[in-house]
JSON list of C-alpha atoms in Angstrom, two decimals:
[
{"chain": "V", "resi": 28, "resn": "UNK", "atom": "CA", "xyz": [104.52, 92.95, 31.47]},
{"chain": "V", "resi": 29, "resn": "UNK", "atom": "CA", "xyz": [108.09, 93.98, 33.06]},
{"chain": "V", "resi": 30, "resn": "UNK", "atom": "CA", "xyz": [108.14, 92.93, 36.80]},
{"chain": "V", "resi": 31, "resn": "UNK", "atom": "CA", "xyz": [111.09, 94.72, 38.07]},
{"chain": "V", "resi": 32, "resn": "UNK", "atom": "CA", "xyz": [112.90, 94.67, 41.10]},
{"chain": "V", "resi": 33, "resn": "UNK", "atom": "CA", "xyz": [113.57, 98.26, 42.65]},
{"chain": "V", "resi": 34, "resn": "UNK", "atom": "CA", "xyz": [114.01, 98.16, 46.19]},
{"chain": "V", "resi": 35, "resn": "UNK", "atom": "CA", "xyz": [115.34, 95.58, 48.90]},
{"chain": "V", "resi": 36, "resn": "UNK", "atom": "CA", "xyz": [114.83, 96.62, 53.23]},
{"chain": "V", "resi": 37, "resn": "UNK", "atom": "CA", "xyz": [118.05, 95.65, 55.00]},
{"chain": "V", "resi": 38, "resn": "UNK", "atom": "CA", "xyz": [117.23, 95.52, 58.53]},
{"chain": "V", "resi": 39, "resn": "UNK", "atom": "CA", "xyz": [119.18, 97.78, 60.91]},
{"chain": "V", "resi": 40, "resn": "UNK", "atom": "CA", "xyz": [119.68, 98.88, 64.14]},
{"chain": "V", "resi": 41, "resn": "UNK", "atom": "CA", "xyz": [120.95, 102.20, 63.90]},
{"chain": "V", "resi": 42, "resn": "UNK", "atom": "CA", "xyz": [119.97, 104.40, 61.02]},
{"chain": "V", "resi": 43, "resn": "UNK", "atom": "CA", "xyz": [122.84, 107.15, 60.95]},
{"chain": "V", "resi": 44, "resn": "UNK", "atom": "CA", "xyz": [125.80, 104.46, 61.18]},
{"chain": "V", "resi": 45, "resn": "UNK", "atom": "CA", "xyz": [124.14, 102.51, 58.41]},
{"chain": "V", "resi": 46, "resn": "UNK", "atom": "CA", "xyz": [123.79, 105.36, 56.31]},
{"chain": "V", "resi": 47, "resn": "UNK", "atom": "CA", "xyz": [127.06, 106.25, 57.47]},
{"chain": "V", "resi": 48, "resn": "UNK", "atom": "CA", "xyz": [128.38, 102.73, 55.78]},
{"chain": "V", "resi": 49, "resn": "UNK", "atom": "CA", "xyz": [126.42, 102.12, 52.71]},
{"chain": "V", "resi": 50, "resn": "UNK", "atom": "CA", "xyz": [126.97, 105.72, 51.55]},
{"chain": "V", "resi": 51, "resn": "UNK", "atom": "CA", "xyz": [131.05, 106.70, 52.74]},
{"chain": "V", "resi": 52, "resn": "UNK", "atom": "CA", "xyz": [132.49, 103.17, 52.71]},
{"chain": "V", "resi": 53, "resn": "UNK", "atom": "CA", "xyz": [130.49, 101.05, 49.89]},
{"chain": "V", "resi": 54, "resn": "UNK", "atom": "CA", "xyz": [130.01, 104.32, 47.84]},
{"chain": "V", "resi": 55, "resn": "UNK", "atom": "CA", "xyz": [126.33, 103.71, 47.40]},
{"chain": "V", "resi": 56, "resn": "UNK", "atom": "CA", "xyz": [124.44, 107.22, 46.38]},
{"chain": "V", "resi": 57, "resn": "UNK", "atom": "CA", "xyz": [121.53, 108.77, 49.30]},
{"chain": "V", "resi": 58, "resn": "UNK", "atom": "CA", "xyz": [118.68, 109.13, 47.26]},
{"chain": "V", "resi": 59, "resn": "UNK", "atom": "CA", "xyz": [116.70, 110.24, 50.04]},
{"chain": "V", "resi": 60, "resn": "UNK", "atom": "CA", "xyz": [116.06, 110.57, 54.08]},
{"chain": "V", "resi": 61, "resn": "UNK", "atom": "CA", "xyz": [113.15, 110.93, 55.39]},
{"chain": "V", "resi": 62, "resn": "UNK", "atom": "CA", "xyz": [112.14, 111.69, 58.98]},
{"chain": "V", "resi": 63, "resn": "UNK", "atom": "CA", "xyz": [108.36, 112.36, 60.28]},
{"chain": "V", "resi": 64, "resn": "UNK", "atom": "CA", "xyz": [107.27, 111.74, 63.44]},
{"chain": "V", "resi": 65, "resn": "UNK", "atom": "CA", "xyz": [106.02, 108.24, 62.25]},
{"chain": "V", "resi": 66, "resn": "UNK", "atom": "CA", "xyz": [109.19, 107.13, 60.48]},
{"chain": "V", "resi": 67, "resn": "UNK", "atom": "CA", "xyz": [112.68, 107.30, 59.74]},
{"chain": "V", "resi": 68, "resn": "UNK", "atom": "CA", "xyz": [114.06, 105.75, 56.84]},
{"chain": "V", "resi": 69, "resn": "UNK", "atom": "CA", "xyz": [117.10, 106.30, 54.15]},
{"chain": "V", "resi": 70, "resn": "UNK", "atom": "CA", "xyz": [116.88, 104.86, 50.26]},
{"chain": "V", "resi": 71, "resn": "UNK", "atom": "CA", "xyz": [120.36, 104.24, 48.84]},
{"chain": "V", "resi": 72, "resn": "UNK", "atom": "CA", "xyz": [121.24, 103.21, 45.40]},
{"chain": "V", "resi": 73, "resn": "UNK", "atom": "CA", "xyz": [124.14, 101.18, 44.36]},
{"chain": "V", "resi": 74, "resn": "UNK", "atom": "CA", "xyz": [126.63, 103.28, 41.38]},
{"chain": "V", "resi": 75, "resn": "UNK", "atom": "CA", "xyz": [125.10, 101.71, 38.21]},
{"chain": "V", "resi": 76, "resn": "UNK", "atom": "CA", "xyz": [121.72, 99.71, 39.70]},
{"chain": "V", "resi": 77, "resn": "UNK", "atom": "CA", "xyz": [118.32, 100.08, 39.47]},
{"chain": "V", "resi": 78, "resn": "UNK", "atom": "CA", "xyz": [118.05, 97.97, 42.68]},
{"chain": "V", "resi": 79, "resn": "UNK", "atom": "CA", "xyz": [117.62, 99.99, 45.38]},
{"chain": "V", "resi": 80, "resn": "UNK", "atom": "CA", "xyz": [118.26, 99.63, 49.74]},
{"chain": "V", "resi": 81, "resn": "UNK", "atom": "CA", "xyz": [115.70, 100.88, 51.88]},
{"chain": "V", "resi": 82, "resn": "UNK", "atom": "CA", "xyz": [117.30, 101.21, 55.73]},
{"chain": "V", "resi": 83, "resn": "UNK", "atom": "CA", "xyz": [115.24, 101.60, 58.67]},
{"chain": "V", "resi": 84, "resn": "UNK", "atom": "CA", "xyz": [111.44, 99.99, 57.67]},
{"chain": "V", "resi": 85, "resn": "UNK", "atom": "CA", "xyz": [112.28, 96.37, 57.56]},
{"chain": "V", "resi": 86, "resn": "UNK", "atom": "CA", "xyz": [110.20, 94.70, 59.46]},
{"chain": "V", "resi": 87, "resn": "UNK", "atom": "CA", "xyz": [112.95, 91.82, 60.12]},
{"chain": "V", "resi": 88, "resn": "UNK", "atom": "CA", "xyz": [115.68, 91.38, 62.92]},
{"chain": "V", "resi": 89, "resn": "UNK", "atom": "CA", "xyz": [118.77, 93.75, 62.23]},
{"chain": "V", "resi": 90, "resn": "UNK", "atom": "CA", "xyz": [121.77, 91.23, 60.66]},
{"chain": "V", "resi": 91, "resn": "UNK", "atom": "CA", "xyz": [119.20, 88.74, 59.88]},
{"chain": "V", "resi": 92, "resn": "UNK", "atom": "CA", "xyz": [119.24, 89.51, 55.57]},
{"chain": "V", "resi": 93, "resn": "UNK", "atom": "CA", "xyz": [121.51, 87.12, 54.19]},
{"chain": "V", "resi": 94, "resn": "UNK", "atom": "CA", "xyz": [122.50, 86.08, 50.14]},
{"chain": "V", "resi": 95, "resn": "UNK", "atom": "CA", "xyz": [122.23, 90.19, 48.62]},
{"chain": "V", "resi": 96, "resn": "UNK", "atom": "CA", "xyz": [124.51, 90.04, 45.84]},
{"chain": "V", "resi": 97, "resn": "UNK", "atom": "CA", "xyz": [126.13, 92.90, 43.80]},
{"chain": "V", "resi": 98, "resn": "UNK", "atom": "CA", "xyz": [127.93, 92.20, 40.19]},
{"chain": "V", "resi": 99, "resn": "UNK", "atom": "CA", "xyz": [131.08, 94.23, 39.33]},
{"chain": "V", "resi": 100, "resn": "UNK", "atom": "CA", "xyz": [133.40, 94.01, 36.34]},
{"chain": "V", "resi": 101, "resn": "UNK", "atom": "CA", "xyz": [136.33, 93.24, 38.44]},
{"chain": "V", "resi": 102, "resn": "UNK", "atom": "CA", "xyz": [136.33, 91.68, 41.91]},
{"chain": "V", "resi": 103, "resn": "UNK", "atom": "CA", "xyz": [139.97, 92.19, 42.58]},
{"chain": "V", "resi": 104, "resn": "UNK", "atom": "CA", "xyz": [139.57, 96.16, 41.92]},
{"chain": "V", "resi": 105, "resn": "UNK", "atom": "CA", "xyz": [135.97, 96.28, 43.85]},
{"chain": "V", "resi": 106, "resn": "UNK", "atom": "CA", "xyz": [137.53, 94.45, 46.87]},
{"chain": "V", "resi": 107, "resn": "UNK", "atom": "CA", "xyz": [140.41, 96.59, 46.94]},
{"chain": "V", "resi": 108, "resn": "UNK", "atom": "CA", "xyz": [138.02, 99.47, 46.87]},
{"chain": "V", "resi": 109, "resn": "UNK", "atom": "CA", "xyz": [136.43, 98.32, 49.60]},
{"chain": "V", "resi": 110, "resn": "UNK", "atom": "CA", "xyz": [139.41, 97.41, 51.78]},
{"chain": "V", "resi": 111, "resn": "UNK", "atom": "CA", "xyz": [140.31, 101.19, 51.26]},
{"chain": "V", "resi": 112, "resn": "UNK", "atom": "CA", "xyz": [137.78, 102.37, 52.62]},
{"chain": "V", "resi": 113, "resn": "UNK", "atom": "CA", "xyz": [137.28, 100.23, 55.47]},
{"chain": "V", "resi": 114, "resn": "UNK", "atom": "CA", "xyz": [135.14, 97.35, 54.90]},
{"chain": "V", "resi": 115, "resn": "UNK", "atom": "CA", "xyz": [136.38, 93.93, 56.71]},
{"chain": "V", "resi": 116, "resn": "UNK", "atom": "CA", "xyz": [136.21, 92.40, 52.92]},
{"chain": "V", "resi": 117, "resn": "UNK", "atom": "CA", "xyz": [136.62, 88.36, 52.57]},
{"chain": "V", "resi": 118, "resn": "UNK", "atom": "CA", "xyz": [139.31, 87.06, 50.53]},
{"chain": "V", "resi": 119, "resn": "UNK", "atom": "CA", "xyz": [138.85, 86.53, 46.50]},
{"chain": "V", "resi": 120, "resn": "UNK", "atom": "CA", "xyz": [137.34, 82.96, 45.43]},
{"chain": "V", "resi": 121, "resn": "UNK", "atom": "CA", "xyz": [137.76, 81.73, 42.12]},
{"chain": "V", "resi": 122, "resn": "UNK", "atom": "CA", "xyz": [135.04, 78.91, 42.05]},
{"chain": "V", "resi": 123, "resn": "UNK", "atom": "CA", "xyz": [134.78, 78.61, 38.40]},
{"chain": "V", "resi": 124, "resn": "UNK", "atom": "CA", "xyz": [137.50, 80.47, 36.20]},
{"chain": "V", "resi": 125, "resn": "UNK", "atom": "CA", "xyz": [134.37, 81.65, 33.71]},
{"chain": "V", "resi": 126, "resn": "UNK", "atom": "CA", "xyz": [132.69, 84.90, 33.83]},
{"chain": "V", "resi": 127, "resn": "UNK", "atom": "CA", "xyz": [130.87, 84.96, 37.18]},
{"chain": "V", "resi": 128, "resn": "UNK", "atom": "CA", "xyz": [132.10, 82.63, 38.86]},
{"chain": "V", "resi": 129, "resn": "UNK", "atom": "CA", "xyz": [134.73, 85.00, 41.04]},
{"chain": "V", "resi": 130, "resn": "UNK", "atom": "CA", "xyz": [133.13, 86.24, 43.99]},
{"chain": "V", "resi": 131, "resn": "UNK", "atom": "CA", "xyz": [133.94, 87.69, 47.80]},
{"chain": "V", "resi": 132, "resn": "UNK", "atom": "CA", "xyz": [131.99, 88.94, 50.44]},
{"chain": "V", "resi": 133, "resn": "UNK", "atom": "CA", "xyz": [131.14, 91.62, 53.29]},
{"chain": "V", "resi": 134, "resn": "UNK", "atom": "CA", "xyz": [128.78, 92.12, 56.27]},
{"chain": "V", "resi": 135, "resn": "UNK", "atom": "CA", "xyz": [127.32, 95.51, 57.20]},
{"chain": "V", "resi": 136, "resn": "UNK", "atom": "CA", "xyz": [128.06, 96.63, 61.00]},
{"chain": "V", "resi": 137, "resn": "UNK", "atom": "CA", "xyz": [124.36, 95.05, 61.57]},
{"chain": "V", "resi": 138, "resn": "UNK", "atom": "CA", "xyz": [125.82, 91.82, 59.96]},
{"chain": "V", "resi": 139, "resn": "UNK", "atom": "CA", "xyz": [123.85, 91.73, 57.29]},
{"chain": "V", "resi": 140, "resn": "UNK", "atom": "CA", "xyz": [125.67, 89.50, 54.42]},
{"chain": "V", "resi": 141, "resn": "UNK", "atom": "CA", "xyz": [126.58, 90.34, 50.84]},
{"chain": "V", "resi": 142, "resn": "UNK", "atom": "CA", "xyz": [128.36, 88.77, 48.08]},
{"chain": "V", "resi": 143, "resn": "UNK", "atom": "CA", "xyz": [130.02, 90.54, 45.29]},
{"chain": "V", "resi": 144, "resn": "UNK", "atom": "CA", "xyz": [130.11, 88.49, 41.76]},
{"chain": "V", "resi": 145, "resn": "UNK", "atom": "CA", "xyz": [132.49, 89.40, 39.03]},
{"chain": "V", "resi": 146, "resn": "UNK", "atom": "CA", "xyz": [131.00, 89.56, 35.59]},
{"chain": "V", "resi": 147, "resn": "UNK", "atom": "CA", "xyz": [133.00, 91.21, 33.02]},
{"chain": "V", "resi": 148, "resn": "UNK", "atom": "CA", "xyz": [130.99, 91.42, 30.82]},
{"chain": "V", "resi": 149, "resn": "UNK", "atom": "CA", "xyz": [129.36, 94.14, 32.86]},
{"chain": "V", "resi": 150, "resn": "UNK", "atom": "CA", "xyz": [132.50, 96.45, 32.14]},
{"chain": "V", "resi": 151, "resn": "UNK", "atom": "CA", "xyz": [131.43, 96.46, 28.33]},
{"chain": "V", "resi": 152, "resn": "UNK", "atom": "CA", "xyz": [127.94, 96.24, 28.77]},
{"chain": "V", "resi": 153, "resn": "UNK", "atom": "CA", "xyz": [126.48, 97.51, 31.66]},
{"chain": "V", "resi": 154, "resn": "UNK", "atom": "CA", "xyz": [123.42, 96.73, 32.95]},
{"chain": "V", "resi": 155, "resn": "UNK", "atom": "CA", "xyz": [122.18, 100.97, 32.54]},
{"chain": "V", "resi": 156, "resn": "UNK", "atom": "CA", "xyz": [124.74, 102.27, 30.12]},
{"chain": "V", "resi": 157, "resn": "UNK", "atom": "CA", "xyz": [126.14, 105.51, 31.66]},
{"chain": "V", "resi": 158, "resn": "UNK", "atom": "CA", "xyz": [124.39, 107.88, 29.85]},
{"chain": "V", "resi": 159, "resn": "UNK", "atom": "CA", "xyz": [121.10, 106.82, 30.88]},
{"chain": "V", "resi": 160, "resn": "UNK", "atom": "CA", "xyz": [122.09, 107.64, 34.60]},
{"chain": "V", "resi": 161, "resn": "UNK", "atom": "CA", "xyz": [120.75, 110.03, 36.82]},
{"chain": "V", "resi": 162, "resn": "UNK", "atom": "CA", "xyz": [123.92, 112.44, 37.04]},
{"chain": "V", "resi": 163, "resn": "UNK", "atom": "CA", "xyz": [126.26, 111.51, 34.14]},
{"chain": "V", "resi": 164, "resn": "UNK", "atom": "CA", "xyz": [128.90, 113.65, 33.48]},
{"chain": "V", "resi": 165, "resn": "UNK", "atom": "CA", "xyz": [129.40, 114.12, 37.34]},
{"chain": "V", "resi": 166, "resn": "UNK", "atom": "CA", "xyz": [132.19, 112.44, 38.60]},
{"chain": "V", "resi": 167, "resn": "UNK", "atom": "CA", "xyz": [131.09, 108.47, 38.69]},
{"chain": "V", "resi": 168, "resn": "UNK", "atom": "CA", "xyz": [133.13, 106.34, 40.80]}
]
């Protein structure tokens, strides 16, 4: 049996300026909004996961989601990425010169924490190959 995992809430206080981030400054794609007059939420997907966010139904504090963790090929190029586009990025740590152990880290404006891991292995073999994605062909950042 496959158990996998597809979506994480982030807890936030203010839906558009989330969006706002996760989509236009971390590059993640808007799968979907969705506004009744019950709910408001937004599902974002990273480029290249089949993890997804889920803004505006957690049921936690906004900030309070700590230890989310996103894997990139290179955490020099993903930082710099990042830093271009606006994100308060922490510095590059090399904790263990083997693949994985390079990471840094950002906050959301809510505060809630990530960590970005370098595997390089990821460059060669991602985890869905590119032609399997929703889009291919389009231009992929």
């Amino acid at each position: 049996m496959d158990w996998a995992l597809e979506v994480v809430q982030v807890p936030v206080s203010d839906l558009d300026r989330a969006v706002s981030f996760y989509r236009d400054q971390l590059g993640f794609v808007l799968d979907h909004r969705t506004t009744t007059d019950q709910m408001d939420f937004a599902q974002l997907t990273p480029p290249g996961s089949g993890c997804s966010i889920v803004l505006g139904m957690a049921q936690m504090a906004p900030g309070s989601l700590h230890g989310l963790q996103l894997v990139v090929p290179d955490a020099r190029a993903a930082r710099q990425q990042l830093v271009e586009r606006g994100v308060d990025a922490g510095d590059v740590t090399v904790i263990d010169p083997r693949d994985g152990g390079t990471l840094f880290g950002f906050s959301d404006p809510d505060g809630n924490s990530w960590t970005v891991q370098e595997m390089k292995v990821r460059a060669g073999r991602p985890l869905i190959p590119l032609e399997a994605r929703i889009g291919y062909g389009a231009d992929q950042d």
